[in-house]
mmCIF file of C-alpha atoms in Angstrom:
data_model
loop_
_atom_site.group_PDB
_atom_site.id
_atom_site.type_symbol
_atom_site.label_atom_id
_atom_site.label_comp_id
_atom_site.label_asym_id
_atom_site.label_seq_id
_atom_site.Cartn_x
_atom_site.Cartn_y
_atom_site.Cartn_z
ATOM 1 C CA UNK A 1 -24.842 41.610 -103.763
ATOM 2 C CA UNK A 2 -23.797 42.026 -99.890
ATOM 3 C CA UNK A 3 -19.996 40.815 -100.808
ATOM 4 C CA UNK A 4 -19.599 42.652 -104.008
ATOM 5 C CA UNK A 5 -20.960 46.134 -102.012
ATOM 6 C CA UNK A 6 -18.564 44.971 -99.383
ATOM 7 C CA UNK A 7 -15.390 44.108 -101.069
ATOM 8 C CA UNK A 8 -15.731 46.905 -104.285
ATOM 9 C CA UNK A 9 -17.374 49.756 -102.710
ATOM 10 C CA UNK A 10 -16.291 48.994 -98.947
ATOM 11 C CA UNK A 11 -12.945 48.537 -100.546
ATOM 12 C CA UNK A 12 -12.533 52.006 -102.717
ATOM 13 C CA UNK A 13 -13.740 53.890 -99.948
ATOM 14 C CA UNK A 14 -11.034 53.093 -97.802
ATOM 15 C CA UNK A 15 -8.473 53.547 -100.556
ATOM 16 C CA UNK A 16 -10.142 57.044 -100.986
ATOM 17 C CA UNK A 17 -9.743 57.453 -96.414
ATOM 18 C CA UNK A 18 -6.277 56.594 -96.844
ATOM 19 C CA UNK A 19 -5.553 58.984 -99.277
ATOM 20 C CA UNK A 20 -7.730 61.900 -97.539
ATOM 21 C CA UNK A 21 -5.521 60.767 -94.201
ATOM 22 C CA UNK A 22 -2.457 61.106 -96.087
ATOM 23 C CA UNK A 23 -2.901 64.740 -97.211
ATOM 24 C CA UNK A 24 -0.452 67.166 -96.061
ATOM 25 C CA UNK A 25 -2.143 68.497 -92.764
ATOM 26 C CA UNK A 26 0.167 71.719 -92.762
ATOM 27 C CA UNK A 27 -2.196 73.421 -95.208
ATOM 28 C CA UNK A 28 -4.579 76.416 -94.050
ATOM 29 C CA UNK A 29 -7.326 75.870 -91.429
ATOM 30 C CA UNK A 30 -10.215 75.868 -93.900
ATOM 31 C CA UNK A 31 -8.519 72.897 -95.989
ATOM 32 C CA UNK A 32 -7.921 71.136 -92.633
ATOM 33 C CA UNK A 33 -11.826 71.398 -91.552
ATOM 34 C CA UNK A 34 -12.711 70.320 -95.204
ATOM 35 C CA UNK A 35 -10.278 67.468 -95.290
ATOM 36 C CA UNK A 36 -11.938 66.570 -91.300
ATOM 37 C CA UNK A 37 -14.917 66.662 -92.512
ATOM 38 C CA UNK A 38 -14.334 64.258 -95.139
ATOM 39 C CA UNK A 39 -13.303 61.566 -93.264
ATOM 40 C CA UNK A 40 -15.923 61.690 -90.591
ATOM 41 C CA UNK A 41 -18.361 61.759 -93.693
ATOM 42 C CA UNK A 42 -16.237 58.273 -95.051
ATOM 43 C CA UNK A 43 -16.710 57.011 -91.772
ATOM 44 C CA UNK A 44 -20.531 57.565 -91.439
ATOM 45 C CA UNK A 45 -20.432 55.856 -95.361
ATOM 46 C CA UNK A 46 -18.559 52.865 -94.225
ATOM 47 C CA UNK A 47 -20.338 52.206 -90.812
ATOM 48 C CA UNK A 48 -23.900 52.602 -92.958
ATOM 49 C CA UNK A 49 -22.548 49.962 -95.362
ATOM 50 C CA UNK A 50 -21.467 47.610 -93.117
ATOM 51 C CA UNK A 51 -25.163 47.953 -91.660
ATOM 52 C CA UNK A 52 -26.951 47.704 -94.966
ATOM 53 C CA UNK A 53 -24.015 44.586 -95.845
ATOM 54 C CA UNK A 54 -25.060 42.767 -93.060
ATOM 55 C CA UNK A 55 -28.964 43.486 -93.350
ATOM 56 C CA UNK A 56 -28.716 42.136 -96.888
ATOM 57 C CA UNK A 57 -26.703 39.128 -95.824
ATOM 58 C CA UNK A 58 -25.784 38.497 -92.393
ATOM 59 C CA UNK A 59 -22.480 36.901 -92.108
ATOM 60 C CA UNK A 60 -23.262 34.102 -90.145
ATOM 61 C CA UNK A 61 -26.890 33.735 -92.073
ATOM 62 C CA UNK A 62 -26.087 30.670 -94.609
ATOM 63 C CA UNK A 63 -24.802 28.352 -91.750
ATOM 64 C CA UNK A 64 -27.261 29.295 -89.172
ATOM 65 C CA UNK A 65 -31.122 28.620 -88.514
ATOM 66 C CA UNK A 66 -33.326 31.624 -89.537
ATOM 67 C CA UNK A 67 -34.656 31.432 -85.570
ATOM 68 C CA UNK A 68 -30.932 31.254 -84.343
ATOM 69 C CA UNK A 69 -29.937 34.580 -86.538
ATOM 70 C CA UNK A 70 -33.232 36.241 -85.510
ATOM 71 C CA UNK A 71 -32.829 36.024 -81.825
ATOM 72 C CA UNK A 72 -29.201 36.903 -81.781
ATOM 73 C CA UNK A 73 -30.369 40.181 -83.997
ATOM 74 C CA UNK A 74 -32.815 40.990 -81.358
ATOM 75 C CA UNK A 75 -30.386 40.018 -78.722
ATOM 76 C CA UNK A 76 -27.914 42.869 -80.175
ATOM 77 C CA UNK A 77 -30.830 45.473 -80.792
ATOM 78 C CA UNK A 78 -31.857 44.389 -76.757
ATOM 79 C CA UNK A 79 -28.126 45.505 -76.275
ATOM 80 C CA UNK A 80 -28.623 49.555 -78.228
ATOM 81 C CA UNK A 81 -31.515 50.316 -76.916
ATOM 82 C CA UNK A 82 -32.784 51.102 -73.692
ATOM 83 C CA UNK A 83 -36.254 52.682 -73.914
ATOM 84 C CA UNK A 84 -37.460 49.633 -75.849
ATOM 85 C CA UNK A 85 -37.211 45.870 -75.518
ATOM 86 C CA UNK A 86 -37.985 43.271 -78.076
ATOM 87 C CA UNK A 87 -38.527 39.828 -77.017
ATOM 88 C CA UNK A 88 -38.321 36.666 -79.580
ATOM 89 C CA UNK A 89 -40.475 33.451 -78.939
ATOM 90 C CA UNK A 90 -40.812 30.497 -81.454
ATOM 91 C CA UNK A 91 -44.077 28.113 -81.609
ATOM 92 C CA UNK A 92 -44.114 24.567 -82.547
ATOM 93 C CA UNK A 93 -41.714 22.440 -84.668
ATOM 94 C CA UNK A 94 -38.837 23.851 -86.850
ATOM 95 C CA UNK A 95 -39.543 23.211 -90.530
ATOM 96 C CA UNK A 96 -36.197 23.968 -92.964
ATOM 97 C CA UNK A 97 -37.259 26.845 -95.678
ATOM 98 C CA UNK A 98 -35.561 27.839 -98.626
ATOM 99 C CA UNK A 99 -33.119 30.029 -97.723
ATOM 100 C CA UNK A 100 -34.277 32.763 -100.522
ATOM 101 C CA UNK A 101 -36.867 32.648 -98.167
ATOM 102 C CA UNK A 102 -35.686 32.794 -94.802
ATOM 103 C CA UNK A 103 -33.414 35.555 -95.943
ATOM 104 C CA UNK A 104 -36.449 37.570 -97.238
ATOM 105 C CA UNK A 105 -38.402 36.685 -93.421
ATOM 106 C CA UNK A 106 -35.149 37.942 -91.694
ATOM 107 C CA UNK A 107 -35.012 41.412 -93.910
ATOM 108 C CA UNK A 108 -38.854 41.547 -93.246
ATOM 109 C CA UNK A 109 -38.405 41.644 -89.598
ATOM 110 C CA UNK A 110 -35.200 43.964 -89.538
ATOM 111 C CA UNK A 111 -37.739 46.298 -91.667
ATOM 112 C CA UNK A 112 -40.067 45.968 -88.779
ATOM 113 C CA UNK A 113 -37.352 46.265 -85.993
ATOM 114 C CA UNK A 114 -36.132 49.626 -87.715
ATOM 115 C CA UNK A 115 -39.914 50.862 -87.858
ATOM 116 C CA UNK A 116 -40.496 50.395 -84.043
ATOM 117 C CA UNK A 117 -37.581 51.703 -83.015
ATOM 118 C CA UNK A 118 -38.169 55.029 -85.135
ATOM 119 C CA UNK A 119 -41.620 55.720 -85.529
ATOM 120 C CA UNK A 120 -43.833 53.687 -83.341
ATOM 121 C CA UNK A 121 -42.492 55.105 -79.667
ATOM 122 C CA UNK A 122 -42.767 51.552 -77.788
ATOM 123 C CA UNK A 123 -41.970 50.443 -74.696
ATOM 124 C CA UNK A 124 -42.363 46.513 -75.761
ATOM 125 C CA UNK A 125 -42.308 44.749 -79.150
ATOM 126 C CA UNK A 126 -42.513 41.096 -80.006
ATOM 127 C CA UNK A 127 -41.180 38.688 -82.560
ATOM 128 C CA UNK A 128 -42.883 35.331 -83.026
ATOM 129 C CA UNK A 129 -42.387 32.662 -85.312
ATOM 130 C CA UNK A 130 -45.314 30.551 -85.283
ATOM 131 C CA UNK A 131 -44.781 26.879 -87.637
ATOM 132 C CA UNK A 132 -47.787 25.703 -88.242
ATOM 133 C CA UNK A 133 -48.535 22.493 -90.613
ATOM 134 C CA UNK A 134 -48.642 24.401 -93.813
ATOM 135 C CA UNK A 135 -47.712 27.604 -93.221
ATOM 136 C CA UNK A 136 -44.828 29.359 -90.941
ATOM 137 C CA UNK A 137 -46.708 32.633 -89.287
ATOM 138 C CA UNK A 138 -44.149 35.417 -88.621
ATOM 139 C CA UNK A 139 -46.384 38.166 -86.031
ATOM 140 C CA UNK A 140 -44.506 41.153 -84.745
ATOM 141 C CA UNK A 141 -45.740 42.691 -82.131
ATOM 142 C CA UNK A 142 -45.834 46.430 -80.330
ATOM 143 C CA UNK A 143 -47.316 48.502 -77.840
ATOM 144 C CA UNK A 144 -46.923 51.557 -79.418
ATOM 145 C CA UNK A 145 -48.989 54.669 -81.102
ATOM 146 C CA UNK A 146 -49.679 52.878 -83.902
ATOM 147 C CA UNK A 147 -49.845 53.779 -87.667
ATOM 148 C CA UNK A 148 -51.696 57.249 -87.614
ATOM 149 C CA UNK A 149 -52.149 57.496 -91.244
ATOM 150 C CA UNK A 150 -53.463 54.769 -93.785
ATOM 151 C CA UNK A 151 -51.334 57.423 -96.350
ATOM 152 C CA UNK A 152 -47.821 56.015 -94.629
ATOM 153 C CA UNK A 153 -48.743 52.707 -94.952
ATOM 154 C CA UNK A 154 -49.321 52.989 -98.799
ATOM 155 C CA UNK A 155 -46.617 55.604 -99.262
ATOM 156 C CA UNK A 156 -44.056 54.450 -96.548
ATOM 157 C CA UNK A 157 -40.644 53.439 -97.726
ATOM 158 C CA UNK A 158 -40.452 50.734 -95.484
ATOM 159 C CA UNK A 159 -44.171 49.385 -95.826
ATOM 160 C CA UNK A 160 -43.356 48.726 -99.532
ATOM 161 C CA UNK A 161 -40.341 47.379 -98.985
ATOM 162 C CA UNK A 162 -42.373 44.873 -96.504
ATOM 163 C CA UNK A 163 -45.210 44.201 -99.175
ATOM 164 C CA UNK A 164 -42.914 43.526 -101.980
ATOM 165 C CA UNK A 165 -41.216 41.308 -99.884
ATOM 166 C CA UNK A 166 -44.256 39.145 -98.474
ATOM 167 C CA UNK A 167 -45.232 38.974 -102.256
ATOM 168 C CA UNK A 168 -42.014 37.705 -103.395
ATOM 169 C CA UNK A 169 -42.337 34.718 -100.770
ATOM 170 C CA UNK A 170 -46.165 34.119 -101.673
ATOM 171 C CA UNK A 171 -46.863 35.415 -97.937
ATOM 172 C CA UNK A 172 -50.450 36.696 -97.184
ATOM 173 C CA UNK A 173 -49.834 39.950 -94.851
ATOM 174 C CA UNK A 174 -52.125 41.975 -92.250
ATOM 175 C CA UNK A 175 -52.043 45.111 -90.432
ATOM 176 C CA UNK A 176 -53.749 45.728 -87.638
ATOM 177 C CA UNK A 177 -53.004 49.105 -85.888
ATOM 178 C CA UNK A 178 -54.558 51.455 -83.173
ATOM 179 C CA UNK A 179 -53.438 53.917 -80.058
ATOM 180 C CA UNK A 180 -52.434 50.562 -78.250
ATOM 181 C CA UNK A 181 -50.041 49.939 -80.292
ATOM 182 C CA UNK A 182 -49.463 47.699 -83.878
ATOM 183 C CA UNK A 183 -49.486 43.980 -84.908
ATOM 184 C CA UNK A 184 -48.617 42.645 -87.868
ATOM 185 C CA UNK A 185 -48.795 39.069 -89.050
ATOM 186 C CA UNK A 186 -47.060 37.551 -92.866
ATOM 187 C CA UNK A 187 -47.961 34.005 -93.352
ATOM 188 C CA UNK A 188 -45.643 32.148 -95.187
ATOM 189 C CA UNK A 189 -46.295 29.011 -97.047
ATOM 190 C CA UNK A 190 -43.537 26.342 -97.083
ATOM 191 C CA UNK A 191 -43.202 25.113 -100.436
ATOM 192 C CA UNK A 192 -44.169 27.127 -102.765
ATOM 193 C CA UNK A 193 -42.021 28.211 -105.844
ATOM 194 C CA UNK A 194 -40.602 32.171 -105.383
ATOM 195 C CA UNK A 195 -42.183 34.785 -107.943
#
């Protein structure tokens, strides 16, 4: 899905830039502002799908470790923000997932990352990956307001994106939120067969 909305839709929007670019700019000042504003719209479109591209399937994802792709995410979120610092720690011995699976633990955590940085007005969040014997333990971490209402975690875009997601891997999921801030912990079990 991340190639085909890359190379189709990624592709006919810049046909449709180049043709926008190439319109005769000697026309009247309200086709020129029009025509201006068209391309800085294409280019918020094409910067959004190379984001939503690489959330769905990082480049770099099927020949790299789920840790390795997770703490060079964080170390490039480290890098836009400055208010707010993530830190990444792994526990205990690496144990190969399906990648189905890893990919659905990385787009958990980039839902989390997003959610932090927007809503949850922290100074400090973590990102642990815990491997346990039968179960990997994924805990994110912040110090933030926390989730005011129990009506955005039902209703939240992003909450049900994370719930469907934990279900599709068979993870069991808890939030645990207050005025200190929010944890949340999805634990994963290794070899079980995706709904």
């Amino acid at each position: 899905m991340a190639e085909d909305l890359h190379d189709e839709i990624g592709g006919t929007l810049s046909v449709v830039k180049g043709i926008i670019s190439n319109i005769d700019n000697n026309s009247n000042l309200e086709v020129k502002e029009k025509l201006l504003h068209s391309q800085q719209l294409l280019d918020n479109i094409c910067t959004d799908l190379r984001y939503i591209t690489h959330d769905l399937m990082p480049s770099n994802f099927i020949n790299n470790s789920l840790e390795n792709t997770l703490e060079e995410t964080i170390k490039k979120v480290n890098l836009a923000t400055s208010n707010l610092h993530f830190t990444f720690i792994k526990e205990g011995d690496v144990i190969a997932m399906d990648k189905r699976v890893e990919l659905n633990i990385f787009r958990i955590v980039n839902e989390l990352i997003h959610n932090i940085k927007k809503h949850a007005n922290a100074t400090q969040a973590i990102i642990q990956l815990n491997y346990h014997q039968n179960f990997l333990q994924l805990m994110v971490e912040d110090n933030g307001k926390g989730i005011l209402s129990k009506n955005y975690l039902d209703q939240g875009i992003g909450f049900k994106n994370l719930k469907s997601r934990a279900e599709y891997i068979n993870a069991k999921s808890h939030i645990d939120s207050g005025q200190n801030g929010t944890t949340i912990i999805c634990n994963i079990p290794y070899h079980e067969k995706l709904g």
